[in-house]
């Protein structure tokens, strides 16, 4: 007959790990949803800025005003690109940290249960 008292620590350890895995997956998914929303907003901003440039560029016959419109647009693109790069790095760092939480040992009770099972 199998001794159920030996199987209990293993079962507890597996259950604890599964709970942690679900929590990490949930947190990871939430971060991905947040990033997805951010990038959709950025696409909308870029589309609006492109239409504004198009409108400004075509509403004037003055070469100086066209050059000013292009310079303003280029400055905006540069600033937004720098912010986008920062956001991408921060998001990648956050996702990496979240993923590492799956492998981190959170509680001593999980360690004890694993050691008892071994």
C-alpha positions as a Markdown table, in Angstrom:
| # | Residue | x | y | z |
|---|---|---|---|---|
| 1 | Unk | 0.0 | 0.0 | 0.0 |
| 2 | Unk | 1.2 | 3.5 | -0.7 |
| 3 | Unk | 1.8 | 5.8 | 2.3 |
| 4 | Unk | -0.3 | 8.9 | 1.7 |
| 5 | Unk | 1.6 | 10.9 | 4.2 |
| 6 | Unk | 4.6 | 10.9 | 1.9 |
| 7 | Unk | 2.5 | 12.0 | -1.1 |
| 8 | Unk | 1.0 | 15.0 | 0.7 |
| 9 | Unk | 4.1 | 17.2 | 0.7 |
| 10 | Unk | 4.7 | 16.6 | -3.0 |
| 11 | Unk | 1.0 | 17.3 | -3.7 |
| 12 | Unk | 1.2 | 20.5 | -1.7 |
| 13 | Unk | 4.4 | 21.6 | -3.5 |
| 14 | Unk | 2.9 | 21.0 | -6.9 |
| 15 | Unk | -0.3 | 22.8 | -6.0 |
| 16 | Unk | 1.7 | 25.7 | -4.6 |
| 17 | Unk | 3.8 | 25.9 | -7.8 |
| 18 | Unk | 0.7 | 25.8 | -9.9 |
| 19 | Unk | -0.9 | 28.6 | -8.0 |
| 20 | Unk | 2.3 | 30.7 | -8.4 |
| 21 | Unk | 2.4 | 29.8 | -12.1 |
| 22 | Unk | -1.2 | 31.0 | -12.6 |
| 23 | Unk | -0.5 | 34.2 | -10.7 |
| 24 | Unk | 2.6 | 34.9 | -12.8 |
| 25 | Unk | 0.7 | 34.1 | -16.0 |
| 26 | Unk | -2.1 | 36.5 | -15.0 |
| 27 | Unk | 0.3 | 39.3 | -14.1 |
| 28 | Unk | 2.2 | 38.7 | -17.4 |
| 29 | Unk | -1.0 | 38.8 | -19.4 |
| 30 | Unk | -2.1 | 42.0 | -17.7 |
| 31 | Unk | 1.2 | 43.6 | -18.6 |
| 32 | Unk | 0.9 | 42.5 | -22.2 |
| 33 | Unk | -2.6 | 43.9 | -22.4 |
| 34 | Unk | -1.3 | 47.2 | -21.0 |
| 35 | Unk | 1.5 | 47.3 | -23.5 |
| 36 | Unk | -0.8 | 46.4 | -26.3 |
| 37 | Unk | -3.1 | 49.3 | -25.4 |
| 38 | Unk | -0.1 | 51.7 | -25.2 |
| 39 | Unk | 1.0 | 50.7 | -28.7 |
| 40 | Unk | -2.4 | 51.1 | -30.1 |
| 41 | Unk | -2.6 | 54.6 | -28.6 |
| 42 | Unk | 0.8 | 55.4 | -30.1 |
| 43 | Unk | -0.4 | 54.2 | -33.5 |
| 44 | Unk | -3.4 | 56.5 | -33.2 |
| 45 | Unk | -1.2 | 59.4 | -32.2 |
| 46 | Unk | 1.1 | 58.8 | -35.1 |
| 47 | Unk | -1.8 | 58.6 | -37.6 |
| 48 | Unk | -3.2 | 61.9 | -36.2 |
| 49 | Unk | 0.1 | 63.6 | -36.5 |
| 50 | Unk | 0.6 | 62.4 | -40.1 |
| 51 | Unk | -2.8 | 63.7 | -41.0 |
| 52 | Unk | -2.1 | 67.0 | -39.3 |
| 53 | Unk | 1.2 | 67.2 | -41.3 |
| 54 | Unk | -0.6 | 66.4 | -44.5 |
| 55 | Unk | -3.2 | 69.1 | -43.8 |
| 56 | Unk | -0.7 | 71.7 | -42.9 |
| 57 | Unk | 1.6 | 70.9 | -45.8 |
| 58 | Unk | -1.2 | 71.0 | -48.3 |
| 59 | Unk | -3.0 | 74.1 | -46.9 |
| 60 | Unk | -0.2 | 76.5 | -47.7 |
| 61 | Unk | 1.6 | 77.5 | -50.8 |
| 62 | Unk | 4.5 | 79.0 | -48.8 |
| 63 | Unk | 7.7 | 76.9 | -49.0 |
| 64 | Unk | 8.8 | 78.4 | -45.6 |
| 65 | Unk | 5.6 | 77.2 | -43.9 |
| 66 | Unk | 5.9 | 73.8 | -45.5 |
| 67 | Unk | 9.5 | 73.5 | -44.2 |
| 68 | Unk | 8.3 | 74.6 | -40.7 |
| 69 | Unk | 5.5 | 72.0 | -40.8 |
| 70 | Unk | 8.0 | 69.3 | -41.7 |
| 71 | Unk | 10.4 | 70.5 | -38.9 |
| 72 | Unk | 7.7 | 70.5 | -36.3 |
| 73 | Unk | 6.6 | 67.0 | -37.4 |
| 74 | Unk | 10.2 | 65.7 | -37.3 |
| 75 | Unk | 10.7 | 67.1 | -33.8 |
| 76 | Unk | 7.5 | 65.4 | -32.6 |
| 77 | Unk | 8.5 | 62.1 | -34.2 |
| 78 | Unk | 11.9 | 62.3 | -32.5 |
| 79 | Unk | 10.5 | 63.0 | -29.1 |
| 80 | Unk | 7.8 | 60.3 | -29.4 |
| 81 | Unk | 10.4 | 57.8 | -30.7 |
| 82 | Unk | 12.6 | 58.4 | -27.6 |
| 83 | Unk | 9.6 | 57.9 | -25.3 |
| 84 | Unk | 8.6 | 54.8 | -27.2 |
| 85 | Unk | 12.1 | 53.3 | -26.8 |
| 86 | Unk | 12.1 | 54.0 | -23.1 |
| 87 | Unk | 8.7 | 52.4 | -22.8 |
| 88 | Unk | 9.8 | 49.4 | -24.7 |
| 89 | Unk | 12.8 | 48.9 | -22.5 |
| 90 | Unk | 10.7 | 49.4 | -19.3 |
| 91 | Unk | 8.1 | 46.9 | -20.6 |
| 92 | Unk | 10.7 | 44.3 | -21.5 |
| 93 | Unk | 12.3 | 44.7 | -18.1 |
| 94 | Unk | 8.9 | 44.3 | -16.3 |
| 95 | Unk | 8.0 | 41.3 | -18.3 |
| 96 | Unk | 11.3 | 39.7 | -17.6 |
| 97 | Unk | 10.9 | 40.4 | -13.9 |
| 98 | Unk | 7.4 | 38.9 | -13.9 |
| 99 | Unk | 8.7 | 35.8 | -15.7 |
| 100 | Unk | 11.5 | 35.3 | -13.2 |
| 101 | Unk | 9.0 | 35.4 | -10.4 |
| 102 | Unk | 7.8 | 32.0 | -11.6 |
| 103 | Unk | 11.2 | 30.5 | -10.8 |
| 104 | Unk | 11.8 | 32.4 | -7.6 |
| 105 | Unk | 11.2 | 30.6 | -4.4 |
| 106 | Unk | 8.5 | 32.5 | -2.6 |
| 107 | Unk | 7.9 | 30.7 | 0.7 |
| 108 | Unk | 9.8 | 28.4 | 2.9 |
| 109 | Unk | 6.8 | 26.1 | 3.2 |
| 110 | Unk | 7.2 | 25.2 | -0.5 |
| 111 | Unk | 10.9 | 24.4 | 0.1 |
| 112 | Unk | 10.1 | 22.3 | 3.2 |
| 113 | Unk | 7.5 | 20.4 | 1.3 |
| 114 | Unk | 9.9 | 19.7 | -1.6 |
| 115 | Unk | 12.6 | 18.6 | 0.8 |
| 116 | Unk | 10.3 | 16.3 | 2.7 |
| 117 | Unk | 9.2 | 14.8 | -0.6 |
| 118 | Unk | 12.7 | 14.1 | -1.6 |
